[in-house]
mmCIF file of C-alpha atoms in Angstrom:
data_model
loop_
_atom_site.group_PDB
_atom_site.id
_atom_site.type_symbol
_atom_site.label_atom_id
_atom_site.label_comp_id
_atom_site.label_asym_id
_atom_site.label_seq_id
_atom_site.Cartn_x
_atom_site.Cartn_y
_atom_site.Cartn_z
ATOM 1 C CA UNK A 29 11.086 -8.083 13.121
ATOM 2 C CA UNK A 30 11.700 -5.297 11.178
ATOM 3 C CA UNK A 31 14.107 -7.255 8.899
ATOM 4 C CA UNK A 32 11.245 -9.660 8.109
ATOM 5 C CA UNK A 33 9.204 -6.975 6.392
ATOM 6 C CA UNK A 34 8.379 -7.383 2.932
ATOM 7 C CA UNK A 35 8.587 -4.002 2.321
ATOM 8 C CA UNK A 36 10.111 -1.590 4.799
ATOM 9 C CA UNK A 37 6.536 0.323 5.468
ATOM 10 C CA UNK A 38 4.928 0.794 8.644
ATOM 11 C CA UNK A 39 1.324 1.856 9.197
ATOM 12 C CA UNK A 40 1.589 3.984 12.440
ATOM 13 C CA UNK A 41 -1.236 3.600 14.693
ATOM 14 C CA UNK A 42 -3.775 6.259 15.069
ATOM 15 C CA UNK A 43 -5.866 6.256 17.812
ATOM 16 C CA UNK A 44 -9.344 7.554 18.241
ATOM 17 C CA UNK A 45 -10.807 6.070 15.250
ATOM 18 C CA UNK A 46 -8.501 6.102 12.130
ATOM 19 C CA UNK A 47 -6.963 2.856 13.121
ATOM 20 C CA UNK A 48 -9.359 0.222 12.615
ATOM 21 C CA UNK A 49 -8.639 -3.827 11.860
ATOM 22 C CA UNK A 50 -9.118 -3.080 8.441
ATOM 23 C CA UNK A 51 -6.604 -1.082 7.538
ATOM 24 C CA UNK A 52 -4.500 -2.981 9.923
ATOM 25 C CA UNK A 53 -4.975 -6.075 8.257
ATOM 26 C CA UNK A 54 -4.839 -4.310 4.299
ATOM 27 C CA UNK A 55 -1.519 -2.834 5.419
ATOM 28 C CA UNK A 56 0.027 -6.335 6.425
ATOM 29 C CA UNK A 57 -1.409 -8.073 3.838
ATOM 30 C CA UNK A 58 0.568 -5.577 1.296
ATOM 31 C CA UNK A 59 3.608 -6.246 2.835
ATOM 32 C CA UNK A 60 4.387 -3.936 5.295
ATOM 33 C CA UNK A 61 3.241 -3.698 9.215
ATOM 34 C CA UNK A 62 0.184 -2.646 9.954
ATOM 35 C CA UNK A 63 -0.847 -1.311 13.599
ATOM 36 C CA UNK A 64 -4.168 -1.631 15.905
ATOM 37 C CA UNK A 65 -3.749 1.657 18.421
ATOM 38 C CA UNK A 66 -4.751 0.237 21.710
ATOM 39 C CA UNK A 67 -5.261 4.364 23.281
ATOM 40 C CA UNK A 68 -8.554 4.618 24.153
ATOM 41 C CA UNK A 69 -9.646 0.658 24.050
ATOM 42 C CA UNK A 70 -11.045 -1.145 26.678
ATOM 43 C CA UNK A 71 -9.493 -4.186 27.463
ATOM 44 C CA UNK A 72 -12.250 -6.233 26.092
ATOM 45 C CA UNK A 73 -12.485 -4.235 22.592
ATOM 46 C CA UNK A 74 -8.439 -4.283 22.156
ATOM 47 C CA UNK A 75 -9.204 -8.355 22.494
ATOM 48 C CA UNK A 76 -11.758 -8.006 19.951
ATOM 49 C CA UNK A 77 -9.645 -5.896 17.576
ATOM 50 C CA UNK A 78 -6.893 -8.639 17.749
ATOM 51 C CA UNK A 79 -9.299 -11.564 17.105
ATOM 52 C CA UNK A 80 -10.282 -9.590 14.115
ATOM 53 C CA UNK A 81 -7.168 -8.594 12.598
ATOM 54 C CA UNK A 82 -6.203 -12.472 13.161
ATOM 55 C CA UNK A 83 -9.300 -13.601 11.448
ATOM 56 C CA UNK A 84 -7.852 -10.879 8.609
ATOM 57 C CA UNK A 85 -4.081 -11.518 7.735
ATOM 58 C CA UNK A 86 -1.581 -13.893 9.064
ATOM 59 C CA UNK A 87 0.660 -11.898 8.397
ATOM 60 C CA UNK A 88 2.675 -9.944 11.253
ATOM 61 C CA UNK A 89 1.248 -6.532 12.863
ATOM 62 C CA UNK A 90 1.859 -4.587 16.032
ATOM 63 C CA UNK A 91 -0.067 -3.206 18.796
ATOM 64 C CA UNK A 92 0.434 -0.003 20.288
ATOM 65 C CA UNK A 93 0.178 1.002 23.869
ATOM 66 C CA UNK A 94 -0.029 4.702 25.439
ATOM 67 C CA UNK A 95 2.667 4.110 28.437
ATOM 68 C CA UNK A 96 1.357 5.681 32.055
ATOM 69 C CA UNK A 97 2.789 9.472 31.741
ATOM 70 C CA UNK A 98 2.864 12.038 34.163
ATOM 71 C CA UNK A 99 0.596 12.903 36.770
ATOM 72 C CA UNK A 100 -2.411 14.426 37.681
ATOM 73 C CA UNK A 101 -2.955 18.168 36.658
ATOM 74 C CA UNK A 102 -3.866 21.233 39.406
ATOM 75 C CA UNK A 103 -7.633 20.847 39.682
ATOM 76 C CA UNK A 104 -7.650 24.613 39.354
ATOM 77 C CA UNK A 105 -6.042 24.525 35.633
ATOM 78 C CA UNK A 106 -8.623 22.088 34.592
ATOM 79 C CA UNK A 107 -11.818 23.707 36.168
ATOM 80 C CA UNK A 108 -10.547 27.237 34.599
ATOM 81 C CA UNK A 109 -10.205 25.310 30.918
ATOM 82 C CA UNK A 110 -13.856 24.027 31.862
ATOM 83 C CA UNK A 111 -15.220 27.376 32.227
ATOM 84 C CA UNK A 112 -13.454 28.552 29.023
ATOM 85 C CA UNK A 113 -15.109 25.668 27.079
ATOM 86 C CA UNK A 114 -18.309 25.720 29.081
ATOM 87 C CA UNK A 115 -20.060 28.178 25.724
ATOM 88 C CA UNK A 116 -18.843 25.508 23.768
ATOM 89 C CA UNK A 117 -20.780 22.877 25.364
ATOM 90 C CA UNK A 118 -23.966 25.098 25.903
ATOM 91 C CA UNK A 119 -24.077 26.047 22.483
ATOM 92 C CA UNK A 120 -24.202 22.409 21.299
ATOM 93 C CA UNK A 121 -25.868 20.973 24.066
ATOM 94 C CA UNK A 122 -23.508 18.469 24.948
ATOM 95 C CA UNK A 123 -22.220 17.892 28.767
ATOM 96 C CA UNK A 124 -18.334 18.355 28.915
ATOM 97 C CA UNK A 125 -16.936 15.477 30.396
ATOM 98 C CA UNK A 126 -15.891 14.510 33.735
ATOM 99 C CA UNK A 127 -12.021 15.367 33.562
ATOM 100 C CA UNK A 128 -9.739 12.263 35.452
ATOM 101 C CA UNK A 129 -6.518 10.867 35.654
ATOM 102 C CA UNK A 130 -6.441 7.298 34.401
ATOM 103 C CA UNK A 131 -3.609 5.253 32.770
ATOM 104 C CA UNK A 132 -5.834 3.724 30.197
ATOM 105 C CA UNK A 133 -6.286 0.704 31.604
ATOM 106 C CA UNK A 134 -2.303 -0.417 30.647
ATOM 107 C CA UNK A 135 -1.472 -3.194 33.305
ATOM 108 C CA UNK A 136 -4.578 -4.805 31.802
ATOM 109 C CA UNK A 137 -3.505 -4.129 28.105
ATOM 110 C CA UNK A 138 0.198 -5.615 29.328
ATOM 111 C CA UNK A 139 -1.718 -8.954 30.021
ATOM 112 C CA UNK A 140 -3.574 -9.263 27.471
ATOM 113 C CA UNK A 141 -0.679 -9.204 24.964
ATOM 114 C CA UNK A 142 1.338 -11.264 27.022
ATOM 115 C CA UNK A 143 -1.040 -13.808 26.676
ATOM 116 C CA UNK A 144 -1.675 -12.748 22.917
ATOM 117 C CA UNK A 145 1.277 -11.585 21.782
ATOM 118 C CA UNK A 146 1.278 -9.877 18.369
ATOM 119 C CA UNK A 147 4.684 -9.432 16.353
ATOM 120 C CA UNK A 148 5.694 -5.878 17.787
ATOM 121 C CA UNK A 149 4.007 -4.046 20.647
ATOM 122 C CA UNK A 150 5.157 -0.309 20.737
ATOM 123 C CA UNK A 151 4.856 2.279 23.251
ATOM 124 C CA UNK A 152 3.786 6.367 23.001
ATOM 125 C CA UNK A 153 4.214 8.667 25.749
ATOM 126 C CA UNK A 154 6.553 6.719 28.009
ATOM 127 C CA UNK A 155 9.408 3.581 27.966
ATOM 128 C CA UNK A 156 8.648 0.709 29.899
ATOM 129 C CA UNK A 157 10.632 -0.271 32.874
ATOM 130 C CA UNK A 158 13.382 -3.058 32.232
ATOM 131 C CA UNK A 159 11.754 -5.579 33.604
ATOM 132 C CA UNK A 160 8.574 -5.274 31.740
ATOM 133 C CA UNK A 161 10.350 -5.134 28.535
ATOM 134 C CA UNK A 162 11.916 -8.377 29.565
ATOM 135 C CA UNK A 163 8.868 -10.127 30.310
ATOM 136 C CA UNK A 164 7.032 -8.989 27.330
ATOM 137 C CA UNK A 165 10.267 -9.910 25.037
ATOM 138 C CA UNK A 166 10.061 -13.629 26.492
ATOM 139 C CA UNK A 167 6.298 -13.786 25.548
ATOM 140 C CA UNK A 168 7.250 -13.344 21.578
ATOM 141 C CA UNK A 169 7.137 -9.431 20.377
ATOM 142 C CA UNK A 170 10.028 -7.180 19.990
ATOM 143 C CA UNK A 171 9.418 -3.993 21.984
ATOM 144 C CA UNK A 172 9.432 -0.366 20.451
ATOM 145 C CA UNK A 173 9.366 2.645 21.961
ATOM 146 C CA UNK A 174 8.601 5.998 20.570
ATOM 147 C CA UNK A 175 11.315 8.997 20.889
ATOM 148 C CA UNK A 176 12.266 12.596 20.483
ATOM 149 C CA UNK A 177 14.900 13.294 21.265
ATOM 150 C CA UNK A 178 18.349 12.011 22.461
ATOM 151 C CA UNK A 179 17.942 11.525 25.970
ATOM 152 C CA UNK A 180 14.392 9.283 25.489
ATOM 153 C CA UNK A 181 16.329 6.920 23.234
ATOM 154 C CA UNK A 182 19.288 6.343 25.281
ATOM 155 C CA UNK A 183 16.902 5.388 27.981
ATOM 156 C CA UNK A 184 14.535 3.298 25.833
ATOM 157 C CA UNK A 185 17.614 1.633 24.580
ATOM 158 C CA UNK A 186 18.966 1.252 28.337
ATOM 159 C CA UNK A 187 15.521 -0.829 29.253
ATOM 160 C CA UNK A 188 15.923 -2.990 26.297
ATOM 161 C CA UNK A 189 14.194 -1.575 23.402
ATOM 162 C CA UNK A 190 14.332 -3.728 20.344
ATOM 163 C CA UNK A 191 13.657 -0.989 17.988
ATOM 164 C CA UNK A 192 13.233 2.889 18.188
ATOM 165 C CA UNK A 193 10.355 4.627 16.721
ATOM 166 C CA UNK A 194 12.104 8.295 15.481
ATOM 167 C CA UNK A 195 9.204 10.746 15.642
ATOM 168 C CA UNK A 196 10.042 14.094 14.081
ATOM 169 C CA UNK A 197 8.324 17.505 15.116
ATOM 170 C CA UNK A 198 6.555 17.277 11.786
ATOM 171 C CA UNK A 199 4.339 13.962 12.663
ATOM 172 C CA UNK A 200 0.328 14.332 13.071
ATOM 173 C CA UNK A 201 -1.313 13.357 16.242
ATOM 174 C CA UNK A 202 -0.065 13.627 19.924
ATOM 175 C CA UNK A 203 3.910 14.233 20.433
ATOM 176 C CA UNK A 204 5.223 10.764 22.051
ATOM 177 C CA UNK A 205 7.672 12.738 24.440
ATOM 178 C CA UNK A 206 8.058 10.951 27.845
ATOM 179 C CA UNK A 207 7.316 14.340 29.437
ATOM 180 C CA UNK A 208 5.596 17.060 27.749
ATOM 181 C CA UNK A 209 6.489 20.839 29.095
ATOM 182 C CA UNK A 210 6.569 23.646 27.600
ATOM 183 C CA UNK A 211 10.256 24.352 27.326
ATOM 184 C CA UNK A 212 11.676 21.185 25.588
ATOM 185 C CA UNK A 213 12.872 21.579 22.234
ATOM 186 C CA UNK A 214 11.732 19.666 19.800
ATOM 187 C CA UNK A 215 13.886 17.757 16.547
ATOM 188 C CA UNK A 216 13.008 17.565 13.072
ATOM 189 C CA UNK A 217 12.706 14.018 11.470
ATOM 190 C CA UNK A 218 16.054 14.075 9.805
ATOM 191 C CA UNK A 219 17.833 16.008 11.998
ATOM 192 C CA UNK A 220 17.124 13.596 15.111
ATOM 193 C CA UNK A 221 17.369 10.096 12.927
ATOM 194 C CA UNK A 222 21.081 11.243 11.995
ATOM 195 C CA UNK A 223 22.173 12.218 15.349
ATOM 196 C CA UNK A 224 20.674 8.488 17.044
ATOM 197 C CA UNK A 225 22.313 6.742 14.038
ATOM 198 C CA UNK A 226 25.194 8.286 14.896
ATOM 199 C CA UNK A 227 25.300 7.448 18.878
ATOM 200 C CA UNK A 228 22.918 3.966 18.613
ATOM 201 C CA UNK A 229 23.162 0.340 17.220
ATOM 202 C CA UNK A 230 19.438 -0.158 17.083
ATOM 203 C CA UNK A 231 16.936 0.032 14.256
ATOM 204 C CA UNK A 232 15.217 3.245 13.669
ATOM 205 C CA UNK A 233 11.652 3.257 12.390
ATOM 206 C CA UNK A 234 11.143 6.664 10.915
ATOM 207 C CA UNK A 235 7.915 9.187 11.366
ATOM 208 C CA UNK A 236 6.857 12.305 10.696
ATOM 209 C CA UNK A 237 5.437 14.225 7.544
ATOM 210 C CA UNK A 238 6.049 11.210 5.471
ATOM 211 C CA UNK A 239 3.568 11.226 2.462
ATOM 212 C CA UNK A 240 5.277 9.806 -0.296
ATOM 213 C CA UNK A 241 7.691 7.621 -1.921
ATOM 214 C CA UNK A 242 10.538 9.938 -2.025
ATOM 215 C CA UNK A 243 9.952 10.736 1.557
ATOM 216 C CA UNK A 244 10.519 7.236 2.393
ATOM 217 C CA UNK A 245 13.481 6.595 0.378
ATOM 218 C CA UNK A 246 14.672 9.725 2.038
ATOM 219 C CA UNK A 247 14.283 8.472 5.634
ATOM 220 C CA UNK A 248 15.729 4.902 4.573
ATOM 221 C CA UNK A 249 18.832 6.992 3.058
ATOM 222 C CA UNK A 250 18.964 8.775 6.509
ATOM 223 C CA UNK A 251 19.338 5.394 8.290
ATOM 224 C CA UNK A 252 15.794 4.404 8.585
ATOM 225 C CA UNK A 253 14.931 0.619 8.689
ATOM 226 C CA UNK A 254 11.183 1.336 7.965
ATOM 227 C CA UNK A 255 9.034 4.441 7.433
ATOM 228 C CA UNK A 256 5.898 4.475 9.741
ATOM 229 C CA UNK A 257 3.106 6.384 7.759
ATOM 230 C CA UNK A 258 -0.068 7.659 9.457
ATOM 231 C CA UNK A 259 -1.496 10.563 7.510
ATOM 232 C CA UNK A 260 -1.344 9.192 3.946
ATOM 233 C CA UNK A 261 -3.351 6.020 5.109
ATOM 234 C CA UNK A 262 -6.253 8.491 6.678
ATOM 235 C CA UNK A 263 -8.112 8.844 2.973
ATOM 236 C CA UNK A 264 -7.896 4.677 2.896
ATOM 237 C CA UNK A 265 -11.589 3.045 2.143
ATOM 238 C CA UNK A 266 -10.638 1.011 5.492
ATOM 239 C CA UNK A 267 -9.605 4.014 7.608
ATOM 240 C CA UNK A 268 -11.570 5.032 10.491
ATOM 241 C CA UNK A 269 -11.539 8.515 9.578
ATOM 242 C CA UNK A 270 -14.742 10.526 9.915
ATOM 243 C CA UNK A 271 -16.127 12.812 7.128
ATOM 244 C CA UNK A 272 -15.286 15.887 8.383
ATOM 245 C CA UNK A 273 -11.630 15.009 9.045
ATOM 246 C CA UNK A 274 -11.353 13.494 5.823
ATOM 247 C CA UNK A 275 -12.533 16.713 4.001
ATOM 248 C CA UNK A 276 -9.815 18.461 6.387
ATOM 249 C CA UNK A 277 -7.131 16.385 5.150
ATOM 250 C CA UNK A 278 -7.786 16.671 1.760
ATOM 251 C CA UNK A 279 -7.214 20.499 1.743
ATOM 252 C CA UNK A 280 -4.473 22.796 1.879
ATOM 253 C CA UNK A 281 -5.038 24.216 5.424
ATOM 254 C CA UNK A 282 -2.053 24.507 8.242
ATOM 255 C CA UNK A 283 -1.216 22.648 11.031
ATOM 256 C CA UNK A 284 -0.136 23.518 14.138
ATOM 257 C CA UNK A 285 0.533 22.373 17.619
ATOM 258 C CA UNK A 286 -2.471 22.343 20.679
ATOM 259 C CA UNK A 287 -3.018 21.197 23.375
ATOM 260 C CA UNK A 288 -6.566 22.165 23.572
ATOM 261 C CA UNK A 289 -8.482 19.073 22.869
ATOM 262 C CA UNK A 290 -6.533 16.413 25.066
ATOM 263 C CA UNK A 291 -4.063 18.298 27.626
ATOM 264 C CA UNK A 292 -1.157 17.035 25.831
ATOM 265 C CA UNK A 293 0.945 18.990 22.813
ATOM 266 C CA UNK A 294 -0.618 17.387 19.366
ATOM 267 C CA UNK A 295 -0.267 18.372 15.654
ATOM 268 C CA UNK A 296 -3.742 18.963 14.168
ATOM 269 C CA UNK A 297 -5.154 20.928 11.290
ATOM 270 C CA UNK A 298 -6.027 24.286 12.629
ATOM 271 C CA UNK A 299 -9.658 24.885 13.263
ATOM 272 C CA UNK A 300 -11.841 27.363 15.307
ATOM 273 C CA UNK A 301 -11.254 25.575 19.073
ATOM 274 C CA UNK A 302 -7.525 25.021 18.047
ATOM 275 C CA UNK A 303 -6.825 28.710 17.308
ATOM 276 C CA UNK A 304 -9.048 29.615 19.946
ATOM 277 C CA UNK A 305 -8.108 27.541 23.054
ATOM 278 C CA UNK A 306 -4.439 26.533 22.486
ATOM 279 C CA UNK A 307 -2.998 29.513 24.151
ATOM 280 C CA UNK A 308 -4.903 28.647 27.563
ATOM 281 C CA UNK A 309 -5.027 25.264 27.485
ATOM 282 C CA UNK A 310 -3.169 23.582 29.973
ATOM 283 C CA UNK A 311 -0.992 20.801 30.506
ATOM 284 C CA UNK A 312 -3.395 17.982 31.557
ATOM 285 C CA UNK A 313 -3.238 14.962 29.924
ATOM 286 C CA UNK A 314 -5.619 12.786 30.346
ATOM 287 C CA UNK A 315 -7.890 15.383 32.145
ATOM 288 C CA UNK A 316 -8.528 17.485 28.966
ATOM 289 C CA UNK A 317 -9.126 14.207 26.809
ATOM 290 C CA UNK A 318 -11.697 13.309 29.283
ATOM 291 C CA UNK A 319 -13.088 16.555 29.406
ATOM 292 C CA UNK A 320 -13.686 17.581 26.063
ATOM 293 C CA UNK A 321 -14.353 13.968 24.709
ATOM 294 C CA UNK A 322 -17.914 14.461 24.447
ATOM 295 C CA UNK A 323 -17.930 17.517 22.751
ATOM 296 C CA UNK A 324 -15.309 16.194 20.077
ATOM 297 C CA UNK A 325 -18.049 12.508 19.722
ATOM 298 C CA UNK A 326 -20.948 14.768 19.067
ATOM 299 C CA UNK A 327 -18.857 17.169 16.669
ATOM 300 C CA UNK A 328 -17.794 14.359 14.695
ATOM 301 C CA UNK A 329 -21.459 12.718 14.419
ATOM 302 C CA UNK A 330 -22.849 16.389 13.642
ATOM 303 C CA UNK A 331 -19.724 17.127 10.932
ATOM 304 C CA UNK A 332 -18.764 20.161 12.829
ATOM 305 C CA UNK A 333 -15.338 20.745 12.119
ATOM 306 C CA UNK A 334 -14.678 23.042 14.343
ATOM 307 C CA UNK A 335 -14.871 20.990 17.219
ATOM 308 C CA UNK A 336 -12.879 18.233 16.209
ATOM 309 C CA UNK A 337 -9.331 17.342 16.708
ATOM 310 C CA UNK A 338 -8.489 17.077 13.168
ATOM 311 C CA UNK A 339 -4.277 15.199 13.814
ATOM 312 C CA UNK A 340 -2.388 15.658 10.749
ATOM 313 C CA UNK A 341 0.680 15.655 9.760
ATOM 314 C CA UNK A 342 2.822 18.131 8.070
ATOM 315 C CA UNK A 343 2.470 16.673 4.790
ATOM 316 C CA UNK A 344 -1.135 15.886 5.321
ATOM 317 C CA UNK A 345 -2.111 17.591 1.455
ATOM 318 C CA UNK A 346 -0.416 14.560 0.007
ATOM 319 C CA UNK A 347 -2.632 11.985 1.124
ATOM 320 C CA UNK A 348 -5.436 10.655 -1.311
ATOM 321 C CA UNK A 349 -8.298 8.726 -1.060
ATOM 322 C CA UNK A 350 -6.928 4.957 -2.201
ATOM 323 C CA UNK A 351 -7.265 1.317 -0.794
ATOM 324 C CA UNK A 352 -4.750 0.891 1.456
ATOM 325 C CA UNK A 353 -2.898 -1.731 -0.562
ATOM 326 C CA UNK A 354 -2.756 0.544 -3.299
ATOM 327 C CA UNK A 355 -0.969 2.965 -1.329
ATOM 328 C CA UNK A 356 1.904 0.849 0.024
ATOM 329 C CA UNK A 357 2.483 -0.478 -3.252
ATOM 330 C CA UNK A 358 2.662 3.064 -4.772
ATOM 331 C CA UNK A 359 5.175 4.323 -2.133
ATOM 332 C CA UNK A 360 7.274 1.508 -2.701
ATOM 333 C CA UNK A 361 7.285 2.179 -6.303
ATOM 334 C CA UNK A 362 8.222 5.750 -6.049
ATOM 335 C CA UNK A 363 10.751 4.680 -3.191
ATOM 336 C CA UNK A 364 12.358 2.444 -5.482
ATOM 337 C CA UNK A 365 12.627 5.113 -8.558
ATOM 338 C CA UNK A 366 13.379 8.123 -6.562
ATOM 339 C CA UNK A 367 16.506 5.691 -5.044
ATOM 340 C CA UNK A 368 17.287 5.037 -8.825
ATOM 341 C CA UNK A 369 17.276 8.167 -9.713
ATOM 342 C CA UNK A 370 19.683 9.482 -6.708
ATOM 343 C CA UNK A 371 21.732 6.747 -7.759
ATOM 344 C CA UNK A 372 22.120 7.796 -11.111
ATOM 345 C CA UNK A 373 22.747 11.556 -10.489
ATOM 346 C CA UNK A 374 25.227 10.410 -7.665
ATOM 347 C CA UNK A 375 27.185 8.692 -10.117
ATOM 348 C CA UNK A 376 27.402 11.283 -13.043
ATOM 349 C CA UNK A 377 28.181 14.084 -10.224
ATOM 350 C CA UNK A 378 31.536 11.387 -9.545
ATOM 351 C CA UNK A 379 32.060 11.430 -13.262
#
């Protein structure tokens, strides 16, 4: 699939509400693969989203599925993060949540795009068993599945995987570790896609603080077959992204990794509940997504910044407010001439 791209860009889904058909669509359309992120979706909506897209492009795109991970969280470390966010919700006057553990409603999902297969269908948080690899392989898409380190993509590639998706430390949104604890280490985007390259004969889709044209000729030079982009494509007209978070991404401020708004470790832009709560928060994901998901609806409807998971990447400062078409056609551009360039100095440095 990847090899059928017309240019080697991916639009890496974003779920929660930057992903919408639109942008799905405008990113295929331009050449490169765009994504619907399935987290979060019913059933019934993710079928609604694919009709869309379809009705969009006929072009290829992908669909992205969170995989069942972990298990449920000590009730205790949940009702303590409660009481710690419990000011929060008074001061608002929004109920927090009912915290529960859920797998998103995947053997459902796994159906549905068996029977409507897109091009790709990726996975975050988890790799399939074999046999479900197998069976979604003979209904049309190539399988990818998201990894950090070593060990994920030697099992990924043991089940079947058709592709890897390399995410580096420096990548926006949730980390797509099988596992998440507090002692793994963690890779940087170059460092990891040299060491799989090294040790695996499958293509690598690149992510992580990828912003610009130079940053995907510098993943492709790495070994990359594709660059998947998510924070550049979060200023798009046809991005989901609200107001608040847009304003976020279009400054200067840090990021840093939390685990306060969903339970699970996530790069956002530092704000007041991220600097606040990520020390205590605990590992429980999807307890803490459930929990605090009312609180985060009503921030983002009130523009209260503060309350909002804002997922960035690294890079985030680079992104600017452009149709998405526009923007794959601009990194290619600046792909191709920073390639040129590297050529050229290569070649006078040989003499």
């Amino acid at each position: 699939m990847i090899e059928q791209l017309v240019v080697p860009i991916v639009q890496a889904p974003m779920a929660g509400g930057p992903s919408t058909p639109q942008l799905t669509a405008a990113v295929s359309n331009a050449g490169g693969l765009g994504f619907i992120a399935a987290g979060y979706r019913a059933p019934e909506d993710l079928r609604a989203e694919i009709k869309s897209v379809r009705e969009m492009t006929e072009h290829a795109f992908g669909v992205n599925l969170f995989a069942p991970t972990g298990r449920p969280a000590d009730s205790r470390d949940v009702r303590g993060y409660a009481e710690r966010l419990a000011p929060e919700a008074s001061r608002t006057g929004v109920a927090l949540g009912e915290p529960r553990f859920d797998d998103d409603h995947y053997e459902a999902k796994l159906a549905l795009l068996g029977d409507q297969p897109p091009a790709v269908v990726s996975f975050t948080f988890g790799c399939p068993a074999a046999d479900v690899i197998a069976e979604l392989k003979r209904s049309g898409p190539s399988v990818w599945v998201t990894v950090t380190d070593p060990a994920e993509a030697a099992d990924a590639a043991a089940a079947g995987a058709d592709a890897l998706v390399v995410q580096g430390i420096e990548a926006g949104g949730h980390r797509g570790a099988f596992v998440d604890r507090r002692d793994r280490e963690d890779y940087g985007l170059l460092a990891l896609l040299q060491i799989l390259g090294s040790t695996l004969d499958l293509p690598l889709v690149a992510t992580g603080g990828i912003a610009t044209g130079r940053g995907v000729a510098a993943v492709l030079a790495a070994g990359a077959a594709a660059a998947a982009i998510g924070s550049a494509f979060m200023l798009c007209p046809e991005a989901g992204t609200s107001d608040a978070h847009r304003a976020a991404m279009a400054s200067t401020r840090p990021t840093g990794l939390t685990r306060a708004f969903t339970g699970r470790l996530a790069r956002g832009i530092a704000n007041r509940l991220q600097s606040e709560q990520t020390a205590d928060a605990p590992l429980a994901y999807p307890e803490v997504h459930h929990l605090t998901a009312p609180l985060r609806a009503h921030a983002r409807r009130a523009g209260d910044e503060d309350l909002i998971n804002l997922w960035a990447g690294q890079a985030h400062r680079l992104a600017r407010p452009a149709p998405a078409a526009e923007v794959v056609a601009e990194l290619m551009a600046d792909a191709t001439s920073a390639a040129a360039e590297l050529t050229e100095r290569l070649a006078r440095l040989r003499g």
